Short mmCIF file of C-alpha atoms in Angstrom, two decimals:
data_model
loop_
_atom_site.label_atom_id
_atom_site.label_comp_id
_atom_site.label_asym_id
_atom_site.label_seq_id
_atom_site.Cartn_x
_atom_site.Cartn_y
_atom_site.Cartn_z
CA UNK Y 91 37.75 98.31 61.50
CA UNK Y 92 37.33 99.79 65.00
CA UNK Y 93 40.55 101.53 64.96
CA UNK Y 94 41.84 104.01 67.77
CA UNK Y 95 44.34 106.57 66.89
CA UNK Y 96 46.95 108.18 69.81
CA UNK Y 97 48.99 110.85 69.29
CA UNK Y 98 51.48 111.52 70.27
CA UNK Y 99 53.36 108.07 71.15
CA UNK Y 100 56.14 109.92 73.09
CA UNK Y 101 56.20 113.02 74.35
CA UNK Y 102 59.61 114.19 77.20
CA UNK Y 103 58.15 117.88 78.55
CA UNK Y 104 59.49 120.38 81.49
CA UNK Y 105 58.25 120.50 84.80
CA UNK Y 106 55.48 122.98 85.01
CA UNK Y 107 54.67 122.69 81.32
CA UNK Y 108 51.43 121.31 79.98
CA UNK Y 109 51.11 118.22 77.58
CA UNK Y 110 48.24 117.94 75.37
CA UNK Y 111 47.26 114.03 74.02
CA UNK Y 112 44.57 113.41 71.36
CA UNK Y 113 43.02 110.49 70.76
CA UNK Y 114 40.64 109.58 67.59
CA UNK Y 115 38.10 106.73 66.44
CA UNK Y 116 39.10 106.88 63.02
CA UNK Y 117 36.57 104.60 61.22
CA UNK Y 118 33.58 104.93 64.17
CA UNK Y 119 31.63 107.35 66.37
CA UNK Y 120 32.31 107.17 70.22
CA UNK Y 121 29.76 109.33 72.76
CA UNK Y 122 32.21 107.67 75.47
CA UNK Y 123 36.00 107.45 75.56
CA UNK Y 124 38.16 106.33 78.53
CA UNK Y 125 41.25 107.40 79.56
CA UNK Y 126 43.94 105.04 81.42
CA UNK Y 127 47.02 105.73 83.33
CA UNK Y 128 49.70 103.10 83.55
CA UNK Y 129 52.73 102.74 85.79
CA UNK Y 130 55.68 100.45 84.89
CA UNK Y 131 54.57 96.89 85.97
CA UNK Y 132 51.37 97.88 86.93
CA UNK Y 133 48.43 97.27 85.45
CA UNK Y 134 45.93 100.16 83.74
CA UNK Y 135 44.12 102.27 85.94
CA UNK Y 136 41.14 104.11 84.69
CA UNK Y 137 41.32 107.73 85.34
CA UNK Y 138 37.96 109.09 83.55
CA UNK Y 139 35.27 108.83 81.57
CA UNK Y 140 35.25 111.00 78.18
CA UNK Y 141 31.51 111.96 77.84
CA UNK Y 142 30.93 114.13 73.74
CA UNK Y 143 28.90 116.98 74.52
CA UNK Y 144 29.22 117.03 78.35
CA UNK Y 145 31.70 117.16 81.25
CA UNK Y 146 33.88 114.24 81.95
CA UNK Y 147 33.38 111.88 85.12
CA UNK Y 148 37.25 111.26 87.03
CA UNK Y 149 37.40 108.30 89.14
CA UNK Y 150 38.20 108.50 92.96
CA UNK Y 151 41.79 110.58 93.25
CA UNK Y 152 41.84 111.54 89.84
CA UNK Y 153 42.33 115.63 89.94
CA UNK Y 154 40.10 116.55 87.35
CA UNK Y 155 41.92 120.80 87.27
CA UNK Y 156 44.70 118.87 86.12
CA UNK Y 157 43.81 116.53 84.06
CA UNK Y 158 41.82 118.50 81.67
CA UNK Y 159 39.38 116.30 79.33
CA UNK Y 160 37.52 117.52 76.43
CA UNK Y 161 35.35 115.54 73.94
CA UNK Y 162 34.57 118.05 71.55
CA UNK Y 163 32.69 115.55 68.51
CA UNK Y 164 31.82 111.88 68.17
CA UNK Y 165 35.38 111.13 67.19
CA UNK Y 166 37.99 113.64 68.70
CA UNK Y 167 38.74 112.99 73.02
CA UNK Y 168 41.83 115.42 74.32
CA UNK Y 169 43.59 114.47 77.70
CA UNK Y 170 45.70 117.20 78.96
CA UNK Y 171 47.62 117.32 81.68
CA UNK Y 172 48.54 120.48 83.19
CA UNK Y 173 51.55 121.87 85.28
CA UNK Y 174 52.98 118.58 84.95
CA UNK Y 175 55.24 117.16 86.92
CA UNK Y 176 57.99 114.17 87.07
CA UNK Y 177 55.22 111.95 89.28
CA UNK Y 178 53.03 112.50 86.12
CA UNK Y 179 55.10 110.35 84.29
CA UNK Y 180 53.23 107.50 82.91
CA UNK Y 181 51.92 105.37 80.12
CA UNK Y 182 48.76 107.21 79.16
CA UNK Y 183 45.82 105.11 76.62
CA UNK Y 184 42.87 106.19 75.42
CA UNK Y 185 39.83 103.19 74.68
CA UNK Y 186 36.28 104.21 72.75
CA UNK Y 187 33.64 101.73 71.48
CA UNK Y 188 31.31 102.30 68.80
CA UNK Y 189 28.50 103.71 69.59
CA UNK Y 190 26.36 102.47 67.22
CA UNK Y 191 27.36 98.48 67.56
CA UNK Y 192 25.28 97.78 70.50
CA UNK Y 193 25.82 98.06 74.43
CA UNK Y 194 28.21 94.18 74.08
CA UNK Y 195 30.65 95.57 71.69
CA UNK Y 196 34.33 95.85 72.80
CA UNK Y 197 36.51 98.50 74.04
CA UNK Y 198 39.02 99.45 71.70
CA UNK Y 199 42.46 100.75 72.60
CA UNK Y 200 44.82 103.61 71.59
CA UNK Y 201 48.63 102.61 71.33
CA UNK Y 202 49.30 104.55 74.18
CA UNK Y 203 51.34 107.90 74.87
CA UNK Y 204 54.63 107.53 76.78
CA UNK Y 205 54.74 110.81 78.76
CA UNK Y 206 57.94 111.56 80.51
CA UNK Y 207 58.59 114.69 82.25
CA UNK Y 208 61.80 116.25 83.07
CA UNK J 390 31.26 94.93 88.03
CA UNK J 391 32.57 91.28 89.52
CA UNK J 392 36.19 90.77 90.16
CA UNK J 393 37.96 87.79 88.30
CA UNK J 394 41.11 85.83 89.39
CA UNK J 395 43.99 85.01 87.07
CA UNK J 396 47.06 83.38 87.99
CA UNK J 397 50.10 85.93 87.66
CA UNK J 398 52.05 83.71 84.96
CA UNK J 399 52.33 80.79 82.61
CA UNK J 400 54.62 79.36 80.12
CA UNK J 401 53.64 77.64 76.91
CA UNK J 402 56.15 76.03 74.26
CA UNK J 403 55.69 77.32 70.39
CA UNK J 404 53.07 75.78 68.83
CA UNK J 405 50.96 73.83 71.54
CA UNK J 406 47.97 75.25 72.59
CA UNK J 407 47.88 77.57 75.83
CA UNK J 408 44.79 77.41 78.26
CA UNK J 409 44.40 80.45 80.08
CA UNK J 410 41.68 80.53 83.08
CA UNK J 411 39.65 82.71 84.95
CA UNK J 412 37.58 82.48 87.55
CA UNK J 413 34.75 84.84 87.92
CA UNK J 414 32.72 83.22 90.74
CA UNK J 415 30.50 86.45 91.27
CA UNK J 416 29.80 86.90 88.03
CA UNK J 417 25.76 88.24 87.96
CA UNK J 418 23.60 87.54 84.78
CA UNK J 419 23.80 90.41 82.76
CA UNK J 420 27.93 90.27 82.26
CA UNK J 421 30.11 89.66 79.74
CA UNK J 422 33.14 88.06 79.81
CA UNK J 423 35.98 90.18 77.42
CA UNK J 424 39.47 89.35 77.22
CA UNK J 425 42.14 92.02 76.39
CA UNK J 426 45.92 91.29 75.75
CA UNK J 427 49.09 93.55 76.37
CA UNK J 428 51.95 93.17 74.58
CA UNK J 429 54.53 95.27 75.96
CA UNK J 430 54.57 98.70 75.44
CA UNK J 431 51.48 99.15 73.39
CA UNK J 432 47.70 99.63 74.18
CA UNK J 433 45.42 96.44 74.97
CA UNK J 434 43.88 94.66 72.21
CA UNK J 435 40.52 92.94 71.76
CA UNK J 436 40.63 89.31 72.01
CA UNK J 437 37.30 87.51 72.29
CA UNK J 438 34.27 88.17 74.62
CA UNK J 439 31.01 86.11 75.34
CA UNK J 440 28.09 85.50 77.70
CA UNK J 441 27.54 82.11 78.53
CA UNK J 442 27.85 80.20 75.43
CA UNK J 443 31.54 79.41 74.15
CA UNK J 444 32.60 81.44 71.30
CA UNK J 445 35.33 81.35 68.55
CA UNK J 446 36.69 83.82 66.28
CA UNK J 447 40.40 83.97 64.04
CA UNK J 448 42.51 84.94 67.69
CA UNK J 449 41.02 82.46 69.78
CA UNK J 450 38.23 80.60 71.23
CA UNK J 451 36.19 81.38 74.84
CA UNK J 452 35.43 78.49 76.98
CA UNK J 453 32.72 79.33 79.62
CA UNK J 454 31.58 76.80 82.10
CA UNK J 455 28.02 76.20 82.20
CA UNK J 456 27.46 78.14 85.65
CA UNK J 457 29.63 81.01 84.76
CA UNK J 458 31.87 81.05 87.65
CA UNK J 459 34.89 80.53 85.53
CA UNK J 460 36.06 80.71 81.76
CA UNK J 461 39.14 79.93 80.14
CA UNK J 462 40.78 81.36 77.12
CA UNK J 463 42.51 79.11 74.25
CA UNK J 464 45.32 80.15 71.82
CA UNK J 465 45.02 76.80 69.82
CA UNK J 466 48.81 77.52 68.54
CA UNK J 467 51.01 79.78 70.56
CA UNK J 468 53.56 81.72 68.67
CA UNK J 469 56.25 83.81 70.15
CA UNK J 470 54.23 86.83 69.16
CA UNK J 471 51.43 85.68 71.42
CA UNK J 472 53.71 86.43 74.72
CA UNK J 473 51.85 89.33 76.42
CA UNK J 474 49.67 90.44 79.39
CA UNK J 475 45.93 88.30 79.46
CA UNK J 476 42.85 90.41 81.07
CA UNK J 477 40.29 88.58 81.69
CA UNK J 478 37.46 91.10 82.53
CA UNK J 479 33.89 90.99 83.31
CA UNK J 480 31.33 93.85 82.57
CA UNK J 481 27.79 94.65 81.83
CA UNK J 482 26.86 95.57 78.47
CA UNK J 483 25.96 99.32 79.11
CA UNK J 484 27.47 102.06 77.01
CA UNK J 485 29.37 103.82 79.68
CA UNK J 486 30.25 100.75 81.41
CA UNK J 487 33.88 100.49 82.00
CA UNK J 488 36.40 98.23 81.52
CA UNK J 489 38.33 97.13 84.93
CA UNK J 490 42.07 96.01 84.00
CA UNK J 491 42.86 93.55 87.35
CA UNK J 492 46.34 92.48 87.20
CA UNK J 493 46.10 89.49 84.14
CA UNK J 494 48.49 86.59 83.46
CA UNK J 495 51.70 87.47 81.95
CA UNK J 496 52.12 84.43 79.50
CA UNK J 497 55.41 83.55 77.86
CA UNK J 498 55.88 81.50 74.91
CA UNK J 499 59.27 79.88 74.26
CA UNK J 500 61.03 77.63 71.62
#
C-alpha cells in the first residue's frame, strides 16, 4: 500500500517553455504533499508544501510565480514550472502521507521526474 | 526539527550485517526518528521509524539508545541491492511536518 505515482519520469523541454509534473496517492488520501528539488550529488531540498483546498507554502528562495502548485483533490498535486530554463534542470519528487494513518505515519515518495531543459 | 549527523560513507561485504548510526543529540521529546534510503536515481523509500523504543519490521530493525541522542540502523544481511543513500531524519509527528533530507551515508555493499 501507500503508493506514490510520478509522471512523467523524464521530460527534455525548450527554454522558455513550461513543464507540467503530476503526482498521485494512488491507494490513499493526502491533504499535504511535498515537493523536492534535487541537484546531482546533492541531497533533496524541499521546495513547498502542497496544501488540497488551499494555497501552497514555498520555502525560503523558492519563487512560488514559477513554480506553480496546485492540489486540486485528496489525491491529485501538480508542480509546474514555468518559463523554464537550463538552471531549472533538476531531479524533481513528489512525497504525501496518508492522511488518515495518524500524525507518525511516513512520508512516501514519488519516483521522481528527471527534468532537463534545453 | 533537530539536526542529525551521519558519517558520509561506509562499506559492508554481502551478507554481513551493516550498522548504520546517527546521532541526534538535540533530539526533543515529541520526535520521531524515520529513516529513508536512495538508491540512485529513484525517489526515497521508507525504511523504519520509531520513538524511543527499538523497532523491527521485514527491511530492518531501529536501534535507539535509551536517552535518544543517537540511533543506529541495522540491515541484518546486506545485499548488493541494499547499496544506496541512508537518511536518518528526525521530525515531529504533525501532519504538515516536513521531512528534512541532511546529506545521509552513502553505503556500498561489495562481494
Amino acid at each position: 500500500g501507500a503508493v506514490v505515482s510520478q509522471h512523467p519520469s523524464r521530460v527534455i523541454c525548450k527554454s522558455g517553455t513550461s513543464v507540467k509534473i503530476e503526482c498521485r496517492s494512488l491507494d490513499f488520501q493526502a491533504t499535504t504533499m511535498f515537493w523536492y528539488r534535487q541537484f546531482p550529488k546533492q541531497s533533496l531540498m524541499l521546495m513547498a508544501t502542497s496544501n488540497e483546498g488551499s494555497k501552497a507554502t514555498y520555502e525560503q528562495g523558492v519563487e512560488k510565480d514559477k513554480f506553480l502548485i496546485n492540489h486540486a483533490s485528496l489525491t491529485l498535486s501538480t508542480l509546474t514550472v514555468t518559463s523554464a530554463h537550463p538552471e531549472d534542470s533538476s531531479f524533481y519528487i513528489c512525497s504525501a502521507r496518508a492522511s488518515a494513518q495518524g500524525n507518525n505515519s511516513p512520508l512516501h515518495f514519488g519516483n521522481g521526474t528527471r527534468l532537463t531543459v534545453t | 526539527d533537530a539536526k542529525t549527523t551521519q558519517p558520509p560513507s561506509m562499506d559492508c561485504a554481502e551478507g554481513r550485517a551493516a550498522n548504520l548510526p546517527c546521532n541526534h543529540s538535540t533530539i526533543s521529546g515529541n520526535e520521531y526518528v524515520y529513516w529513508y534510503r536512495q538508491i540512485h536515481s529513484q525517489g526515497p523509500q521508507y525504511i523504519i521509524h520509531g520513538l524511543k523504543n527499538n523497532e523491527t519490521n521485514e527491511m530492518a530493525s531501529l536501534i535507539i539508545t535509551e536517552d535518544r541522542k543517537s540511533s543506529t540502523l541495522i540491515l541484518p544481511h546486506a545485499t548488493l541491492r541494499d547499496t544506496a543513500v541512508y537518511y536518518c531524519i528526525v521530525r515531529v509527528a504533525d501532519t504538515a511536518s516536513k521531512l528534512t533530507f541532511g546529506t545521509g551515508t552513502r553505503l556500498q555493499v561489495t562481494l
